[in-house]
mmCIF file of C-alpha atoms in Angstrom:
data_model
loop_
_atom_site.group_PDB
_atom_site.id
_atom_site.type_symbol
_atom_site.label_atom_id
_atom_site.label_comp_id
_atom_site.label_asym_id
_atom_site.label_seq_id
_atom_site.Cartn_x
_atom_site.Cartn_y
_atom_site.Cartn_z
ATOM 1 C CA MET A 5 -0.058 0.010 0.327
ATOM 2 C CA HIS A 6 1.357 3.590 -0.483
ATOM 3 C CA GLN A 7 1.554 5.770 2.051
ATOM 4 C CA GLU A 8 2.009 9.140 2.916
ATOM 5 C CA ALA A 9 2.279 11.656 5.125
ATOM 6 C CA PRO A 10 -1.290 11.691 7.434
ATOM 7 C CA GLY A 11 -2.947 14.942 7.119
ATOM 8 C CA ARG A 12 -2.162 15.378 3.249
ATOM 9 C CA THR A 13 -6.442 15.590 2.362
ATOM 10 C CA ARG A 14 -7.555 17.710 -0.077
ATOM 11 C CA GLU A 15 -11.442 17.572 -0.423
ATOM 12 C CA LEU A 16 -13.537 18.866 -3.955
ATOM 13 C CA ASP A 17 -16.123 21.054 -3.303
ATOM 14 C CA ALA A 18 -18.735 21.290 -5.950
ATOM 15 C CA SER A 19 -16.892 23.649 -8.365
ATOM 16 C CA ASP A 20 -14.356 20.780 -8.745
ATOM 17 C CA ALA A 21 -17.108 18.799 -10.569
ATOM 18 C CA ASP A 22 -17.657 17.988 -14.429
ATOM 19 C CA PRO A 23 -20.752 19.831 -14.985
ATOM 20 C CA GLU A 24 -21.794 16.616 -17.374
ATOM 21 C CA PRO A 25 -21.100 13.983 -14.627
ATOM 22 C CA ARG A 26 -21.487 10.382 -16.123
ATOM 23 C CA ARG A 27 -23.980 7.895 -15.251
ATOM 24 C CA ARG A 28 -24.270 4.774 -14.368
ATOM 25 C CA ARG A 29 -26.569 2.421 -15.596
ATOM 26 C CA TRP A 30 -30.582 3.311 -15.626
ATOM 27 C CA PRO A 31 -32.865 0.721 -15.796
ATOM 28 C CA SER A 32 -35.655 1.987 -13.100
ATOM 29 C CA LEU A 33 -35.687 5.146 -15.134
ATOM 30 C CA LEU A 34 -35.556 3.424 -18.542
ATOM 31 C CA GLY A 35 -38.508 1.375 -17.178
ATOM 32 C CA ALA A 36 -40.306 4.168 -16.495
ATOM 33 C CA PHE A 37 -40.068 4.916 -20.290
ATOM 34 C CA VAL A 38 -40.830 1.501 -21.361
ATOM 35 C CA ALA A 39 -43.813 1.320 -18.892
ATOM 36 C CA GLY A 40 -44.590 5.052 -20.602
ATOM 37 C CA GLY A 41 -44.541 3.642 -24.128
ATOM 38 C CA LEU A 42 -46.811 0.111 -22.948
ATOM 39 C CA LEU A 43 -49.285 3.134 -21.167
ATOM 40 C CA VAL A 44 -50.177 4.934 -24.134
ATOM 41 C CA ALA A 45 -50.180 1.376 -26.752
ATOM 42 C CA VAL A 46 -52.538 0.260 -24.021
ATOM 43 C CA VAL A 47 -55.213 3.479 -24.415
ATOM 44 C CA GLY A 48 -54.660 3.057 -27.365
ATOM 45 C CA VAL A 49 -55.566 -0.592 -28.442
ATOM 46 C CA ALA A 50 -58.675 -0.034 -26.045
ATOM 47 C CA ALA A 51 -59.758 3.232 -27.341
ATOM 48 C CA ASN A 52 -58.944 0.840 -31.016
ATOM 49 C CA VAL A 53 -61.792 -2.089 -29.832
ATOM 50 C CA GLU A 54 -64.522 0.551 -28.722
ATOM 51 C CA LEU A 55 -64.401 2.376 -32.204
ATOM 52 C CA PHE A 56 -64.526 -0.429 -34.157
ATOM 53 C CA GLY A 57 -66.921 -2.453 -31.722
ATOM 54 C CA SER A 58 -64.546 -5.170 -30.941
ATOM 55 C CA GLY A 59 -65.428 -5.867 -27.548
ATOM 56 C CA SER A 60 -69.002 -6.844 -25.272
ATOM 57 C CA GLY A 61 -71.170 -3.669 -26.957
ATOM 58 C CA SER A 62 -71.565 -2.237 -23.642
ATOM 59 C CA GLY A 63 -68.094 -0.407 -24.221
ATOM 60 C CA THR A 64 -66.043 -2.542 -21.051
ATOM 61 C CA ASP A 65 -64.755 -5.318 -20.489
ATOM 62 C CA ASP A 66 -64.879 -7.434 -17.147
ATOM 63 C CA ARG A 67 -62.345 -10.171 -18.283
ATOM 64 C CA PRO A 68 -58.824 -10.536 -16.561
ATOM 65 C CA ALA A 69 -56.080 -9.615 -18.426
ATOM 66 C CA PRO A 70 -54.034 -12.042 -19.656
ATOM 67 C CA ALA A 71 -50.888 -13.546 -17.268
ATOM 68 C CA PRO A 72 -47.816 -12.121 -18.343
ATOM 69 C CA SER A 73 -45.055 -14.485 -20.182
ATOM 70 C CA ALA A 74 -42.686 -15.483 -17.788
ATOM 71 C CA GLU A 75 -40.113 -15.593 -20.940
ATOM 72 C CA GLY A 76 -38.382 -12.501 -19.951
ATOM 73 C CA PRO A 77 -39.532 -9.213 -20.649
ATOM 74 C CA ALA A 78 -42.020 -7.748 -23.478
ATOM 75 C CA PRO A 79 -40.341 -6.461 -26.498
ATOM 76 C CA GLY A 80 -39.085 -2.866 -26.011
ATOM 77 C CA GLY A 81 -38.361 -4.142 -22.344
ATOM 78 C CA MET A 82 -35.587 -3.573 -19.662
ATOM 79 C CA HIS A 83 -33.578 -6.196 -17.439
ATOM 80 C CA ASP A 84 -33.349 -5.002 -13.946
ATOM 81 C CA GLN A 85 -30.394 -6.187 -12.226
ATOM 82 C CA GLU A 86 -30.206 -9.826 -11.738
ATOM 83 C CA ARG A 87 -28.155 -11.914 -9.618
ATOM 84 C CA PRO A 88 -25.574 -14.078 -11.529
ATOM 85 C CA ASP A 89 -26.683 -17.957 -11.799
ATOM 86 C CA GLN A 90 -22.723 -18.993 -11.081
ATOM 87 C CA VAL A 91 -21.265 -18.695 -7.596
ATOM 88 C CA GLY A 92 -18.089 -19.375 -6.877
ATOM 89 C CA ALA A 93 -15.835 -18.915 -3.579
ATOM 90 C CA LEU A 94 -12.463 -17.668 -2.890
ATOM 91 C CA ASP A 95 -10.463 -19.681 -0.668
ATOM 92 C CA PRO A 96 -8.814 -16.941 2.304
ATOM 93 C CA ALA A 97 -6.124 -19.380 2.810
ATOM 94 C CA ALA A 98 -5.079 -18.998 -0.759
ATOM 95 C CA ARG A 99 -5.323 -15.277 -0.327
ATOM 96 C CA SER A 100 -2.844 -13.215 -1.760
ATOM 97 C CA ASP A 101 -1.353 -9.392 -3.377
ATOM 98 C CA SER A 102 -1.098 -11.183 -6.229
ATOM 99 C CA GLU A 103 -1.957 -9.563 -9.865
ATOM 100 C CA ALA A 104 -3.295 -10.340 -13.032
ATOM 101 C CA ALA A 105 -1.184 -7.771 -14.769
ATOM 102 C CA VAL A 106 1.281 -9.118 -13.073
ATOM 103 C CA ARG A 107 0.784 -12.542 -14.280
ATOM 104 C CA ASN A 108 0.029 -12.454 -17.577
ATOM 105 C CA GLY A 109 2.105 -9.878 -18.624
ATOM 106 C CA TRP A 110 0.601 -6.829 -19.420
ATOM 107 C CA GLN A 111 1.539 -3.755 -20.696
ATOM 108 C CA LEU A 112 1.169 -0.482 -18.402
ATOM 109 C CA THR A 113 0.242 2.302 -20.250
ATOM 110 C CA ALA A 114 -1.670 4.600 -17.009
ATOM 111 C CA LYS A 115 -2.229 4.816 -13.696
ATOM 112 C CA ASP A 116 -2.904 6.499 -10.243
ATOM 113 C CA GLU A 117 -1.179 5.604 -7.442
ATOM 114 C CA PHE A 118 -2.895 8.493 -5.289
ATOM 115 C CA ASP A 119 0.724 9.709 -3.997
ATOM 116 C CA GLY A 120 -0.909 13.542 -4.291
ATOM 117 C CA ALA A 121 -1.752 15.894 -2.573
ATOM 118 C CA GLY A 122 -5.218 15.289 -4.241
ATOM 119 C CA LEU A 123 -7.465 14.249 -6.815
ATOM 120 C CA ASP A 124 -5.370 14.326 -10.290
ATOM 121 C CA ARG A 125 -8.149 16.118 -12.370
ATOM 122 C CA SER A 126 -6.362 15.606 -15.610
ATOM 123 C CA LYS A 127 -7.154 12.231 -15.353
ATOM 124 C CA TRP A 128 -10.647 11.993 -13.404
ATOM 125 C CA SER A 129 -14.227 13.810 -13.597
ATOM 126 C CA PRO A 130 -16.386 13.246 -10.200
ATOM 127 C CA TYR A 131 -20.184 12.840 -10.639
ATOM 128 C CA THR A 132 -22.797 15.181 -9.711
ATOM 129 C CA GLY A 133 -25.868 13.896 -10.168
ATOM 130 C CA GLU A 134 -28.106 10.775 -8.970
ATOM 131 C CA THR A 135 -27.018 7.639 -7.625
ATOM 132 C CA THR A 136 -28.260 4.962 -9.591
ATOM 133 C CA GLY A 137 -32.218 4.377 -8.833
ATOM 134 C CA GLY A 138 -32.327 7.612 -8.442
ATOM 135 C CA VAL A 139 -32.058 6.770 -3.831
ATOM 136 C CA GLY A 140 -29.210 10.081 -3.562
ATOM 137 C CA ARG A 141 -27.177 12.072 -5.090
ATOM 138 C CA HIS A 142 -23.158 11.673 -5.610
ATOM 139 C CA ARG A 143 -21.109 14.771 -4.704
ATOM 140 C CA ALA A 144 -17.604 16.138 -5.288
ATOM 141 C CA GLU A 145 -16.648 17.211 -2.038
ATOM 142 C CA ASN A 146 -17.398 13.253 -1.121
ATOM 143 C CA ILE A 147 -13.920 12.395 -2.882
ATOM 144 C CA SER A 148 -11.254 12.504 -0.960
ATOM 145 C CA VAL A 149 -7.325 11.299 -1.579
ATOM 146 C CA ARG A 150 -5.183 11.016 2.176
ATOM 147 C CA ASP A 151 -2.462 8.008 3.283
ATOM 148 C CA GLY A 152 -1.980 7.489 -0.351
ATOM 149 C CA GLN A 153 -5.489 5.858 -1.109
ATOM 150 C CA LEU A 154 -8.393 7.455 -3.172
ATOM 151 C CA VAL A 155 -11.330 7.495 -0.666
ATOM 152 C CA LEU A 156 -15.279 7.344 -1.971
ATOM 153 C CA THR A 157 -17.450 8.358 0.897
ATOM 154 C CA SER A 158 -21.003 8.116 1.700
ATOM 155 C CA ARG A 159 -23.137 10.007 4.442
ATOM 156 C CA GLY A 160 -26.844 9.869 4.446
ATOM 157 C CA LEU A 161 -28.630 10.209 0.972
ATOM 158 C CA THR A 162 -25.490 11.884 -0.805
ATOM 159 C CA SER A 163 -22.933 9.460 -2.049
ATOM 160 C CA ALA A 164 -19.453 9.264 -4.281
ATOM 161 C CA GLY A 165 -18.366 8.280 -8.107
ATOM 162 C CA LEU A 166 -15.898 9.011 -10.980
ATOM 163 C CA ALA A 167 -15.025 8.200 -13.930
ATOM 164 C CA TRP A 168 -11.426 7.715 -15.507
ATOM 165 C CA ARG A 169 -11.533 10.599 -18.518
ATOM 166 C CA ASP A 170 -10.089 8.335 -21.570
ATOM 167 C CA GLY A 171 -11.897 5.422 -22.587
ATOM 168 C CA GLN A 172 -9.856 2.748 -24.848
ATOM 169 C CA GLN A 173 -11.639 -0.241 -26.828
ATOM 170 C CA TYR A 174 -10.167 -3.383 -25.591
ATOM 171 C CA GLY A 175 -7.248 -3.340 -21.855
ATOM 172 C CA ARG A 176 -6.691 -4.021 -19.286
ATOM 173 C CA TRP A 177 -7.435 -2.699 -15.899
ATOM 174 C CA GLU A 178 -6.357 -3.629 -12.169
ATOM 175 C CA ILE A 179 -7.957 -1.751 -9.460
ATOM 176 C CA ARG A 180 -6.624 -2.566 -5.620
ATOM 177 C CA ALA A 181 -9.306 -1.807 -2.990
ATOM 178 C CA LYS A 182 -11.192 -2.729 0.369
ATOM 179 C CA THR A 183 -14.435 -2.243 1.660
ATOM 180 C CA ASN A 184 -15.673 -1.479 4.515
ATOM 181 C CA PRO A 185 -19.128 -2.874 6.248
ATOM 182 C CA GLY A 186 -22.592 -0.960 6.549
ATOM 183 C CA TRP A 187 -26.310 -1.509 5.197
ATOM 184 C CA GLY A 188 -27.456 0.742 2.152
ATOM 185 C CA TYR A 189 -24.256 1.537 0.140
ATOM 186 C CA GLY A 190 -23.380 -0.424 -3.004
ATOM 187 C CA ASP A 191 -19.481 -0.215 -4.126
ATOM 188 C CA VAL A 192 -19.197 -0.330 -7.455
ATOM 189 C CA ALA A 193 -16.197 -0.621 -10.118
ATOM 190 C CA LEU A 194 -16.600 -0.890 -13.889
ATOM 191 C CA LEU A 195 -16.120 -0.057 -17.732
ATOM 192 C CA TRP A 196 -18.900 2.554 -18.750
ATOM 193 C CA PRO A 197 -19.679 3.249 -22.571
ATOM 194 C CA ASP A 198 -17.983 6.454 -23.361
ATOM 195 C CA ALA A 199 -21.298 7.002 -25.915
ATOM 196 C CA GLU A 200 -23.244 6.683 -22.864
ATOM 197 C CA ASP A 201 -25.105 4.287 -24.525
ATOM 198 C CA TRP A 202 -26.685 1.986 -22.078
ATOM 199 C CA PRO A 203 -26.959 -0.673 -22.724
ATOM 200 C CA GLU A 204 -26.196 -0.922 -26.264
ATOM 201 C CA GLY A 205 -22.837 -0.302 -25.727
ATOM 202 C CA GLY A 206 -22.555 -2.368 -22.643
ATOM 203 C CA GLU A 207 -21.525 -2.527 -18.730
ATOM 204 C CA LEU A 208 -18.594 -4.304 -16.763
ATOM 205 C CA ASN A 209 -17.968 -4.750 -13.397
ATOM 206 C CA PHE A 210 -15.202 -6.241 -12.203
ATOM 207 C CA MET A 211 -15.984 -5.783 -8.183
ATOM 208 C CA GLU A 212 -19.716 -5.221 -7.708
ATOM 209 C CA ILE A 213 -20.459 -5.671 -3.314
ATOM 210 C CA PRO A 214 -24.138 -4.707 -2.480
ATOM 211 C CA LYS A 215 -24.508 -6.620 0.392
ATOM 212 C CA GLY A 216 -23.669 -4.857 3.805
ATOM 213 C CA ASP A 217 -21.504 -7.687 5.452
ATOM 214 C CA ARG A 218 -18.948 -7.283 2.259
ATOM 215 C CA SER A 219 -19.000 -11.214 2.076
ATOM 216 C CA GLU A 220 -20.077 -11.580 -1.413
ATOM 217 C CA THR A 221 -18.666 -9.524 -4.834
ATOM 218 C CA HIS A 222 -20.180 -10.145 -8.699
ATOM 219 C CA THR A 223 -18.403 -10.581 -11.315
ATOM 220 C CA ILE A 224 -21.539 -9.052 -14.751
ATOM 221 C CA VAL A 225 -21.734 -8.313 -18.332
ATOM 222 C CA HIS A 226 -24.406 -6.039 -19.471
ATOM 223 C CA TYR A 227 -24.797 -6.552 -23.123
ATOM 224 C CA GLY A 228 -27.963 -5.911 -25.005
ATOM 225 C CA GLU A 229 -30.889 -3.399 -25.992
ATOM 226 C CA ASP A 230 -32.731 -5.147 -22.814
ATOM 227 C CA ASN A 231 -30.225 -4.707 -20.818
ATOM 228 C CA SER A 232 -29.528 -9.000 -20.548
ATOM 229 C CA GLN A 233 -26.670 -10.631 -18.105
ATOM 230 C CA VAL A 234 -24.022 -12.821 -17.304
ATOM 231 C CA GLY A 235 -21.588 -13.325 -14.615
ATOM 232 C CA LYS A 236 -20.484 -14.776 -11.516
ATOM 233 C CA SER A 237 -21.255 -14.434 -7.577
ATOM 234 C CA ILE A 238 -17.911 -15.404 -5.333
ATOM 235 C CA ALA A 239 -18.270 -15.611 -1.824
ATOM 236 C CA GLY A 240 -15.316 -14.154 0.415
ATOM 237 C CA ASP A 241 -14.240 -11.396 2.953
ATOM 238 C CA PHE A 242 -14.234 -8.124 1.071
ATOM 239 C CA THR A 243 -13.459 -6.288 3.758
ATOM 240 C CA GLN A 244 -9.783 -7.463 3.132
ATOM 241 C CA TRP A 245 -7.738 -5.484 0.375
ATOM 242 C CA HIS A 246 -7.973 -7.451 -2.806
ATOM 243 C CA ASN A 247 -7.014 -6.869 -6.229
ATOM 244 C CA TYR A 248 -9.991 -7.102 -9.079
ATOM 245 C CA ALA A 249 -9.350 -6.798 -12.696
ATOM 246 C CA VAL A 250 -11.104 -7.152 -15.614
ATOM 247 C CA GLU A 251 -9.833 -8.050 -19.582
ATOM 248 C CA TRP A 252 -11.405 -6.937 -22.208
ATOM 249 C CA LEU A 253 -10.169 -7.788 -26.014
ATOM 250 C CA PRO A 254 -12.405 -8.418 -29.086
ATOM 251 C CA GLY A 255 -12.919 -12.115 -28.437
ATOM 252 C CA ARG A 256 -13.227 -12.265 -24.790
ATOM 253 C CA VAL A 257 -14.378 -11.187 -21.592
ATOM 254 C CA VAL A 258 -12.031 -11.947 -18.263
ATOM 255 C CA PHE A 259 -12.918 -10.778 -14.899
ATOM 256 C CA TYR A 260 -9.548 -11.344 -11.992
ATOM 257 C CA ILE A 261 -9.153 -11.590 -8.482
ATOM 258 C CA ASP A 262 -6.070 -11.513 -6.943
ATOM 259 C CA GLY A 263 -4.667 -12.792 -10.074
ATOM 260 C CA GLN A 264 -7.225 -15.262 -10.139
ATOM 261 C CA GLU A 265 -9.853 -15.897 -13.035
ATOM 262 C CA VAL A 266 -12.579 -16.138 -11.355
ATOM 263 C CA PHE A 267 -14.968 -15.996 -14.971
ATOM 264 C CA ARG A 268 -15.117 -15.240 -18.591
ATOM 265 C CA THR A 269 -17.114 -14.886 -22.139
ATOM 266 C CA THR A 270 -16.224 -15.925 -25.196
ATOM 267 C CA ASP A 271 -19.194 -15.034 -26.681
ATOM 268 C CA PRO A 272 -20.072 -12.568 -29.502
ATOM 269 C CA ASP A 273 -23.043 -10.864 -28.067
ATOM 270 C CA GLN A 274 -21.468 -10.147 -25.003
ATOM 271 C CA ILE A 275 -18.612 -7.974 -25.698
ATOM 272 C CA PRO A 276 -19.052 -4.694 -25.258
ATOM 273 C CA PRO A 277 -19.272 -3.485 -28.898
ATOM 274 C CA ARG A 278 -17.314 0.500 -28.703
ATOM 275 C CA PRO A 279 -14.809 2.391 -26.900
ATOM 276 C CA MET A 280 -15.235 2.477 -22.754
ATOM 277 C CA HIS A 281 -13.790 4.423 -19.594
ATOM 278 C CA LEU A 282 -13.643 2.881 -15.860
ATOM 279 C CA ALA A 283 -15.695 4.121 -13.630
ATOM 280 C CA MET A 284 -15.529 3.517 -9.328
ATOM 281 C CA GLN A 285 -18.708 4.575 -7.310
ATOM 282 C CA GLN A 286 -20.854 4.177 -4.509
ATOM 283 C CA ASP A 287 -24.943 3.514 -4.558
ATOM 284 C CA ILE A 288 -27.209 4.307 -2.096
ATOM 285 C CA GLY A 289 -30.059 1.623 -1.611
ATOM 286 C CA PRO A 290 -32.655 0.615 -1.785
ATOM 287 C CA TYR A 291 -32.483 -0.485 -5.394
ATOM 288 C CA GLY A 292 -33.024 -3.616 -6.596
ATOM 289 C CA ASP A 293 -34.704 -7.164 -6.187
ATOM 290 C CA ASP A 294 -32.350 -8.746 -3.942
ATOM 291 C CA TRP A 295 -29.416 -6.167 -4.292
ATOM 292 C CA ILE A 296 -28.280 -3.370 -2.393
ATOM 293 C CA PRO A 297 -30.737 -3.144 0.684
ATOM 294 C CA ALA A 298 -32.270 -0.151 2.510
ATOM 295 C CA ARG A 299 -30.594 2.010 4.973
ATOM 296 C CA ASP A 300 -31.359 0.626 8.296
ATOM 297 C CA GLU A 301 -29.881 0.825 12.362
ATOM 298 C CA ARG A 302 -26.566 -1.541 10.361
ATOM 299 C CA THR A 303 -25.434 1.711 8.495
ATOM 300 C CA PRO A 304 -22.686 4.146 10.006
ATOM 301 C CA ASP A 305 -22.818 7.862 9.679
ATOM 302 C CA THR A 306 -20.288 7.517 6.937
ATOM 303 C CA LEU A 307 -19.210 4.409 4.831
ATOM 304 C CA ASP A 308 -15.656 4.507 3.323
ATOM 305 C CA PHE A 309 -15.033 2.910 -0.261
ATOM 306 C CA GLN A 310 -11.115 2.738 -0.240
ATOM 307 C CA VAL A 311 -8.619 2.309 -3.764
ATOM 308 C CA ASP A 312 -4.730 1.771 -3.400
ATOM 309 C CA TRP A 313 -4.110 2.465 -6.699
ATOM 310 C CA VAL A 314 -5.475 1.738 -10.456
ATOM 311 C CA ARG A 315 -3.229 0.575 -13.256
ATOM 312 C CA ILE A 316 -5.041 0.829 -17.045
ATOM 313 C CA TYR A 317 -3.153 -1.583 -19.348
ATOM 314 C CA ALA A 318 -2.723 -1.781 -23.195
ATOM 315 C CA PRO A 319 -4.993 -4.452 -25.197
#
């Protein structure tokens, strides 16, 4: 871990934030648009039925609506956050500081070791918008650099997030990070499309820890116009420092923890189609079905997501 003298901390104020923050996924908002479109369609169909005399002649229809299909969302629908079907676990006895980059000989092209007195704004763009699901807001003042670490802090209904300014198509990204126990906040490291065309542009979550005890992380590939998802849930103690990495190449996406591969896909439909950039954030619950829980008596007054370093490698 990279250390520096205590007290060298600079918190960002609102004036430091970019006016157009990059945001993560918005299935609830997109779902609202879809629902609105379906409502208009239903109203239009109902009007046509009455206009052309297709009903019982009374102008009303008391028959129950057909049950929704169990095969998936309706055309134009949107999957919400899903828990991966595949599961695994880290072996506590095998815990190490191994890096996927070192094991696989990746070529370093950019990095941030957070050894300075404040956030390097030539590399990072803080968020200022709503958190995923719209429960709270990201604020630039909740980002600090101290003791050789980037620290994203959540408090109440405010949180923090930031994006790497430069994107690229294909490459490898690796971070060393630590999460802390606390219900109601979820820590995430991901790749997000430069074109802001989610979900068609994809999303690669190589560290996603929604539960308060930090006993499980998820690696998830989001893809397709309906936000389809594949991935794996990995049990372990994620209150400890771990190295999280994603490798994205034309024929594969591979996720690693502590240098060990934990999930891969080679399905062409699941490979992101365009340049992406790194983002890290804390989201605020409740969000999703059995995902980030609501804040409760187990929620601390403040909760930190700590990052020791970020390293980006050539494809």
